[in-house]
N, CA, C and O atoms as a MOPAC input file, in Angstrom:
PM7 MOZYME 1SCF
protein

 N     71.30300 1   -19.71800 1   -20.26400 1
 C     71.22800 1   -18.39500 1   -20.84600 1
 C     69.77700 1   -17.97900 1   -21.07200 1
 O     69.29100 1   -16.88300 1   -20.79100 1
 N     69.29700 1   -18.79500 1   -21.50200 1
 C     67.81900 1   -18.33300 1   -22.36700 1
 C     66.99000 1   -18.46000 1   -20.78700 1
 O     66.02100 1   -17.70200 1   -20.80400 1
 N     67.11000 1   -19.18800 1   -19.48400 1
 C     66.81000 1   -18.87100 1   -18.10300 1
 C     67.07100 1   -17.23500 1   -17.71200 1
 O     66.00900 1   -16.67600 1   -17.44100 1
 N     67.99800 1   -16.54900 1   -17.64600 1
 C     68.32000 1   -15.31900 1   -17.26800 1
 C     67.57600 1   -14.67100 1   -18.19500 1
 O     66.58500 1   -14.05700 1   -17.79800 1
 N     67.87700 1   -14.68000 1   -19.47600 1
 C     66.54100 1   -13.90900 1   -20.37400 1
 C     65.56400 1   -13.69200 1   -20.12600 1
 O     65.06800 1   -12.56600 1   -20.18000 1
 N     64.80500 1   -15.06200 1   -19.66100 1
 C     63.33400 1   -15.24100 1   -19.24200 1
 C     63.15700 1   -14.30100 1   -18.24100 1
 O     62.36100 1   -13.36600 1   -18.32300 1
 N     64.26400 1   -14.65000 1   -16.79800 1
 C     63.99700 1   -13.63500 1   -15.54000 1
 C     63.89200 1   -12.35300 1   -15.82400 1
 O     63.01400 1   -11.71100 1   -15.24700 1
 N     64.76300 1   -11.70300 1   -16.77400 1
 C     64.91400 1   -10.32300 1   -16.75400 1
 C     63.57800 1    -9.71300 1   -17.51600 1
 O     63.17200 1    -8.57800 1   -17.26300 1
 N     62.99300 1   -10.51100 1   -18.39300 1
 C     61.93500 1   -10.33700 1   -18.99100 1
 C     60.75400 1   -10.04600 1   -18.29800 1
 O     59.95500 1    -9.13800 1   -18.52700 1
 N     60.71200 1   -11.13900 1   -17.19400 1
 C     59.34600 1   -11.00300 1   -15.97200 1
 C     59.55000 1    -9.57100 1   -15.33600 1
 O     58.74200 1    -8.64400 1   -15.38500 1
 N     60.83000 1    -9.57600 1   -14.71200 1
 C     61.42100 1    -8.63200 1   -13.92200 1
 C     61.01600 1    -6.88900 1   -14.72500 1
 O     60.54900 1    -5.99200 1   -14.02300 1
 N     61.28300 1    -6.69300 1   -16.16800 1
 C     60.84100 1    -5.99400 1   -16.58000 1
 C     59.15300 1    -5.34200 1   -17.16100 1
 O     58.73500 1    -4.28200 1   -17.62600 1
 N     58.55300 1    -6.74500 1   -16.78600 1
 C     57.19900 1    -6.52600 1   -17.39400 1
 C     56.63400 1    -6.35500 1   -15.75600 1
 O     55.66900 1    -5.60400 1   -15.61100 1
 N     57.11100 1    -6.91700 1   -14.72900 1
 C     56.94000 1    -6.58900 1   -13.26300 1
 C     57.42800 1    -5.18200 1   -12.94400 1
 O     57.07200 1    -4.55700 1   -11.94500 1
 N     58.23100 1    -4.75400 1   -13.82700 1
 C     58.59700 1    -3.05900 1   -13.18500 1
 C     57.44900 1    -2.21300 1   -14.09000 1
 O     56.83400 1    -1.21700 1   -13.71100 1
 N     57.34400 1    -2.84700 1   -15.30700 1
 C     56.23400 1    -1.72500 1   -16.04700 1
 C     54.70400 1    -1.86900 1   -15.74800 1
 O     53.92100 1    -1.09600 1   -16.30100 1
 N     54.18300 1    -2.98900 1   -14.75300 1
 C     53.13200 1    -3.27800 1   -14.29700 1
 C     52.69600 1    -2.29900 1   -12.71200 1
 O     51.64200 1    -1.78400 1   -12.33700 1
 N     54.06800 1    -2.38500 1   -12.10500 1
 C     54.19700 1    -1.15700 1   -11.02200 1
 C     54.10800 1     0.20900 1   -11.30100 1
 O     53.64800 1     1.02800 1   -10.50600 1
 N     54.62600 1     0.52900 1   -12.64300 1
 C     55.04500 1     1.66700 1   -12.60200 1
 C     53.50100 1     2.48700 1   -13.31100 1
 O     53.34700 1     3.70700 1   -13.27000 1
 N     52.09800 1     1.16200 1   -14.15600 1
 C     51.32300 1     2.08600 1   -14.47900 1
 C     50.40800 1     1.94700 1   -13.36100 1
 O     49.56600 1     2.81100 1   -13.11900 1
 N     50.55900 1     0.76300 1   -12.58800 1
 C     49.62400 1     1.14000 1   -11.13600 1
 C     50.30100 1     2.30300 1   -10.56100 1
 O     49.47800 1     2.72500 1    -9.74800 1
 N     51.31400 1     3.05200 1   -10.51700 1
 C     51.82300 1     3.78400 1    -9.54000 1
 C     50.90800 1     5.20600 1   -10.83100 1
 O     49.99600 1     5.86800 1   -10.33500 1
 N     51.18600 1     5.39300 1   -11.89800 1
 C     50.25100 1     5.88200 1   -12.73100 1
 C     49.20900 1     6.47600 1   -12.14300 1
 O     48.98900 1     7.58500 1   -11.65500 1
 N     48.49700 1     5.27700 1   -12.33500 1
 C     46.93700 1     5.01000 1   -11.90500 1
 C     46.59600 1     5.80400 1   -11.05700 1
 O     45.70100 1     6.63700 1   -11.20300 1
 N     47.49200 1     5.58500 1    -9.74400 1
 C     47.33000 1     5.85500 1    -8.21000 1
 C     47.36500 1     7.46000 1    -8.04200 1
 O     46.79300 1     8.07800 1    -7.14400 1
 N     48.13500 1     8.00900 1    -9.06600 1
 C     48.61800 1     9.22200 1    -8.96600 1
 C     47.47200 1    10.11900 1   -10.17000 1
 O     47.48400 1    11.33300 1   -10.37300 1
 N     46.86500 1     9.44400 1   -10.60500 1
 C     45.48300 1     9.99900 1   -11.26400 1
 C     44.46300 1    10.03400 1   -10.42800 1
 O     43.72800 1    10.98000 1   -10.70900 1
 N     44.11000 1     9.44800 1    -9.56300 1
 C     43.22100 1     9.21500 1    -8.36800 1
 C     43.74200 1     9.96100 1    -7.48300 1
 O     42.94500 1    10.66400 1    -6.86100 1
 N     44.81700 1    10.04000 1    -7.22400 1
 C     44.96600 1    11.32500 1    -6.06900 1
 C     45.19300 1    12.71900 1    -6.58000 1
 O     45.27500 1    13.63600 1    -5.76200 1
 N     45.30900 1    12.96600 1    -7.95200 1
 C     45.26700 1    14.02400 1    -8.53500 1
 C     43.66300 1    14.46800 1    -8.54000 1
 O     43.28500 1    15.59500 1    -8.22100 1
 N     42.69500 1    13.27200 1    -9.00000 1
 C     41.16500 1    14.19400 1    -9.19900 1
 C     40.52000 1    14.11600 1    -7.84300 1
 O     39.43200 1    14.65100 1    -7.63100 1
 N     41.46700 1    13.17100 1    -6.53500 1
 C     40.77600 1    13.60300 1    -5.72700 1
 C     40.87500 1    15.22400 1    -4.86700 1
 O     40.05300 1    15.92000 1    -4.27100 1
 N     42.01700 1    15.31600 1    -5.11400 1
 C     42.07600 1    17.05400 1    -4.66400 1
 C     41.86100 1    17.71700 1    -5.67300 1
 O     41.99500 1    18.89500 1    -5.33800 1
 N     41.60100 1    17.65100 1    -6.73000 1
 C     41.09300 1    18.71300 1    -8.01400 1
 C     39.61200 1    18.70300 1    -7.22200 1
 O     39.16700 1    19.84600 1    -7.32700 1
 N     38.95900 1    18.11400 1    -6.69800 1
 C     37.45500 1    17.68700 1    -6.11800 1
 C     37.38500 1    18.81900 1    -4.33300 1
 O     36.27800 1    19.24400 1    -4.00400 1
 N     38.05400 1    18.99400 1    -3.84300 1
 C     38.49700 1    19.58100 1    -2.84500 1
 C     38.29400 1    20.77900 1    -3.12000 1
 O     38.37600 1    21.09300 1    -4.30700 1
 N     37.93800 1    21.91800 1    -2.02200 1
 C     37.74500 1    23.08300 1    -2.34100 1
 C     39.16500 1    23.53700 1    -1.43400 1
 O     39.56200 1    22.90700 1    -0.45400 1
 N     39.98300 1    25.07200 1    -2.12900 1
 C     40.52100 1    25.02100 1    -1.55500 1
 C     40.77300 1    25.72400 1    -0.24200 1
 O     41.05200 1    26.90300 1    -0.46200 1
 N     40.77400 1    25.37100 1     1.28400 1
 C     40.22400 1    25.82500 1     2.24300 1
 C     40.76000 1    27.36700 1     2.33700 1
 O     40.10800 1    28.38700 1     2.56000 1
 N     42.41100 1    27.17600 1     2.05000 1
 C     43.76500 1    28.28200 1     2.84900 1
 C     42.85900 1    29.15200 1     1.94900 1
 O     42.23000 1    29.86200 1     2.73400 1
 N     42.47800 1    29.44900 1     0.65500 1
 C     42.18500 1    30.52500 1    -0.30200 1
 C     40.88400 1    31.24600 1     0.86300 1
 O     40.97000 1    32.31200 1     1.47300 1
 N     40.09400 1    30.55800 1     0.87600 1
 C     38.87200 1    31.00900 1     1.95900 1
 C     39.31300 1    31.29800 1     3.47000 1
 O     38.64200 1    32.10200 1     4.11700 1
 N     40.03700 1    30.88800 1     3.85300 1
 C     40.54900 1    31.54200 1     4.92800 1
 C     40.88100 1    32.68500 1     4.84200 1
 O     40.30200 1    33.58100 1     5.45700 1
 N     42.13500 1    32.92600 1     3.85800 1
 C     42.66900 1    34.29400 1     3.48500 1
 C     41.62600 1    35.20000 1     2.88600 1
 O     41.52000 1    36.37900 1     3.22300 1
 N     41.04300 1    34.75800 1     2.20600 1
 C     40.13200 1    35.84700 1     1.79000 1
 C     39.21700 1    36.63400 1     3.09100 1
 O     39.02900 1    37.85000 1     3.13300 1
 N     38.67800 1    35.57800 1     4.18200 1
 C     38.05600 1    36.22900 1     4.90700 1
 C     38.59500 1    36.99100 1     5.84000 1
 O     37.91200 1    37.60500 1     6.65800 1
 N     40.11000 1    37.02600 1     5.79300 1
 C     40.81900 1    37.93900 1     6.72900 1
 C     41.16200 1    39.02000 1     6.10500 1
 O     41.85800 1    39.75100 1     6.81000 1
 N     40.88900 1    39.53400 1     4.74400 1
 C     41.44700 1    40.20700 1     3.57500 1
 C     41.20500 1    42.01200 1     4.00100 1
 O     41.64200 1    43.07300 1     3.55700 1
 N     40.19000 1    41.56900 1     5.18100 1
 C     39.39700 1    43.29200 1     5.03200 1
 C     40.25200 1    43.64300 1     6.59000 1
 O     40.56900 1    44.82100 1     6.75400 1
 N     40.58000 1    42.72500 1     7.60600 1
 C     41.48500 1    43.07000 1     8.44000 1
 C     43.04700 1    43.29400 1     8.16800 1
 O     43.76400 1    44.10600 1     8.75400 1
 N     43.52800 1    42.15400 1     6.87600 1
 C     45.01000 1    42.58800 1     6.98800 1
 C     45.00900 1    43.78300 1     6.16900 1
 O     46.10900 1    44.31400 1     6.31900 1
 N     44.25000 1    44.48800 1     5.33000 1
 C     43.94500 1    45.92300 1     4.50000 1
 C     44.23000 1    46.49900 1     5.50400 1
 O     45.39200 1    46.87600 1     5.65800 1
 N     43.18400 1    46.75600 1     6.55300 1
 C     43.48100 1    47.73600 1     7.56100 1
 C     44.55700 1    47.82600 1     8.36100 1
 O     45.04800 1    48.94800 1     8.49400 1
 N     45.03100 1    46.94200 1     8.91200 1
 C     46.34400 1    46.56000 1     9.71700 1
 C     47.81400 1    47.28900 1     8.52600 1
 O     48.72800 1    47.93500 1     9.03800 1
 N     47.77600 1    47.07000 1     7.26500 1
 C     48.36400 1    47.86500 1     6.20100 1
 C     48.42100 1    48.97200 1     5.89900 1
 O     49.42100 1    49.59500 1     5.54100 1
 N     46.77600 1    49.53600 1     6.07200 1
 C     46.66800 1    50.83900 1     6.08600 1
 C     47.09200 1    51.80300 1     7.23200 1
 O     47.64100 1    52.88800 1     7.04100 1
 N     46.79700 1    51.31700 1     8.35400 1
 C     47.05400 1    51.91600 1     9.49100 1
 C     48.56300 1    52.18800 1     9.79100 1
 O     49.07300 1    53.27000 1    10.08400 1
 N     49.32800 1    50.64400 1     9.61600 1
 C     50.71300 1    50.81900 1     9.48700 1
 C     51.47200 1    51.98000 1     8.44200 1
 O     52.44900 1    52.63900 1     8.79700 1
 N     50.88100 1    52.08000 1     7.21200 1
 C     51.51600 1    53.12000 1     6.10600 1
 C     51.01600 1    54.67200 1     6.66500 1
 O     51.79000 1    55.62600 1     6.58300 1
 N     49.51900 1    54.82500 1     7.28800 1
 C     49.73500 1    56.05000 1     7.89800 1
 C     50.35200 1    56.61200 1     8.50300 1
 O     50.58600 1    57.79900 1     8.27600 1
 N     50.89800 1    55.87100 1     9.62200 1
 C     51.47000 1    56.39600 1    10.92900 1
 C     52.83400 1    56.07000 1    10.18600 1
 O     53.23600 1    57.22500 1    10.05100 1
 N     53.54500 1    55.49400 1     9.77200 1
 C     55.21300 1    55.58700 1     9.35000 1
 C     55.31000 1    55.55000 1     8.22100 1
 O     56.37500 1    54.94900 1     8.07900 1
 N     54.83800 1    55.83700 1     6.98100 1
 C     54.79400 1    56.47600 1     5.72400 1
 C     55.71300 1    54.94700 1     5.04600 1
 O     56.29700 1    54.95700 1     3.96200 1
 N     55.65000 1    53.89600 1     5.85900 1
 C     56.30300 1    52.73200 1     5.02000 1
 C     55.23000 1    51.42500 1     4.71200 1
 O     54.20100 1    51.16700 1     5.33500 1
 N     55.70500 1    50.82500 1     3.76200 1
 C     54.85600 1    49.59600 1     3.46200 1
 C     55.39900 1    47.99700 1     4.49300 1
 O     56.24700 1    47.11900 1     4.33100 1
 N     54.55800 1    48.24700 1     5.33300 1
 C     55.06700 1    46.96200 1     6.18300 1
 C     55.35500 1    45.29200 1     5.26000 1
 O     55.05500 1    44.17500 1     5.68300 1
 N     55.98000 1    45.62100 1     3.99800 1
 C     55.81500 1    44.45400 1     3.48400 1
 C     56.59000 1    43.06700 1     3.96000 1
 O     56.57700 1    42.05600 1     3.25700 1
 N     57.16900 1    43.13300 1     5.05500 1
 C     58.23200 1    42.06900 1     5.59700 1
 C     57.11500 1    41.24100 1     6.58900 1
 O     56.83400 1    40.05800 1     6.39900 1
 N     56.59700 1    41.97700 1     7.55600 1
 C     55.38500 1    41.34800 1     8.44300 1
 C     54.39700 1    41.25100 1     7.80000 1
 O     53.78500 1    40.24800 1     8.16800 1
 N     53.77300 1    41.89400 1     6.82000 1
 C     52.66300 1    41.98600 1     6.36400 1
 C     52.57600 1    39.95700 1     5.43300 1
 O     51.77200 1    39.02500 1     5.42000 1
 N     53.65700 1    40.19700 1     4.96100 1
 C     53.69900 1    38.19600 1     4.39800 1
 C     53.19300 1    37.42000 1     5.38300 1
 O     52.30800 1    36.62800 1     5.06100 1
 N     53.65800 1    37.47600 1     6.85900 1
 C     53.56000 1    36.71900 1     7.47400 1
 C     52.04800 1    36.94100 1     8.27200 1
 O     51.78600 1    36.28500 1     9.28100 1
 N     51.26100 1    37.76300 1     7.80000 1
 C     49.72800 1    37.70200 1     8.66000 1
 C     49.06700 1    37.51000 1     7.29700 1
 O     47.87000 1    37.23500 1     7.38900 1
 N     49.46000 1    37.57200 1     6.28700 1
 C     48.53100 1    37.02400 1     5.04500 1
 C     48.70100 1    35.50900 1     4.96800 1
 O     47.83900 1    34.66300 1     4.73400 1
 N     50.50600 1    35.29200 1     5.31300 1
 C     50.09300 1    33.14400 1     5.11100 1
 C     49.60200 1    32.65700 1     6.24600 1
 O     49.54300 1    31.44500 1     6.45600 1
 N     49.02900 1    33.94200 1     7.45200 1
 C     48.52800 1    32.63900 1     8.49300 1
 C     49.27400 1    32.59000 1     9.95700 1
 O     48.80900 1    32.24300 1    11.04300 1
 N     50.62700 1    33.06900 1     9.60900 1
 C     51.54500 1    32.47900 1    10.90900 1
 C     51.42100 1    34.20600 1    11.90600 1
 O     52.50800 1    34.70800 1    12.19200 1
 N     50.28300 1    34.88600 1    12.30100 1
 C     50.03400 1    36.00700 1    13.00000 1
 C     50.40500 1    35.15900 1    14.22900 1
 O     50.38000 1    35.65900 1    15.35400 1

């Protein structure tokens, strides 16, 4: 009896030894992209003065807001 005790004991101090390295691991990959600039934001921004116009042009000529296509050339997938 006091054998199975023992195991479950290791077994549990072996799951809470994983679980603050897994912790750990996930603090380190958290400040390593907090450290990262973020690229997609700078991308979009520098396309910001073409998809305006592509918006504008579209609302002149058919008095509607292309907002269904217009999502899809702001995330990228033109």
């Amino acid at each position: 009896m006091a054998e199975v005790e023992a195991l479950k004991a290791i077994a549990l101090i072996e799951a809470e030894v994983e679980f603050k390295n897994a912790l750990t691991q996930t603090e380190k990959l958290r400040a390593q992209n907090l450290r990262k600039p973020p690229s997609t934001t700078k991308s979009r921004c520098e396309s910001l003065p073409h998809d305006v116009t592509v918006f504008n042009t579209v609302h002149e000529q058919t008095g509607m807001n292309p907002s269904g296509w217009m999502s899809a050339i702001t995330d990228g997938s033109q």
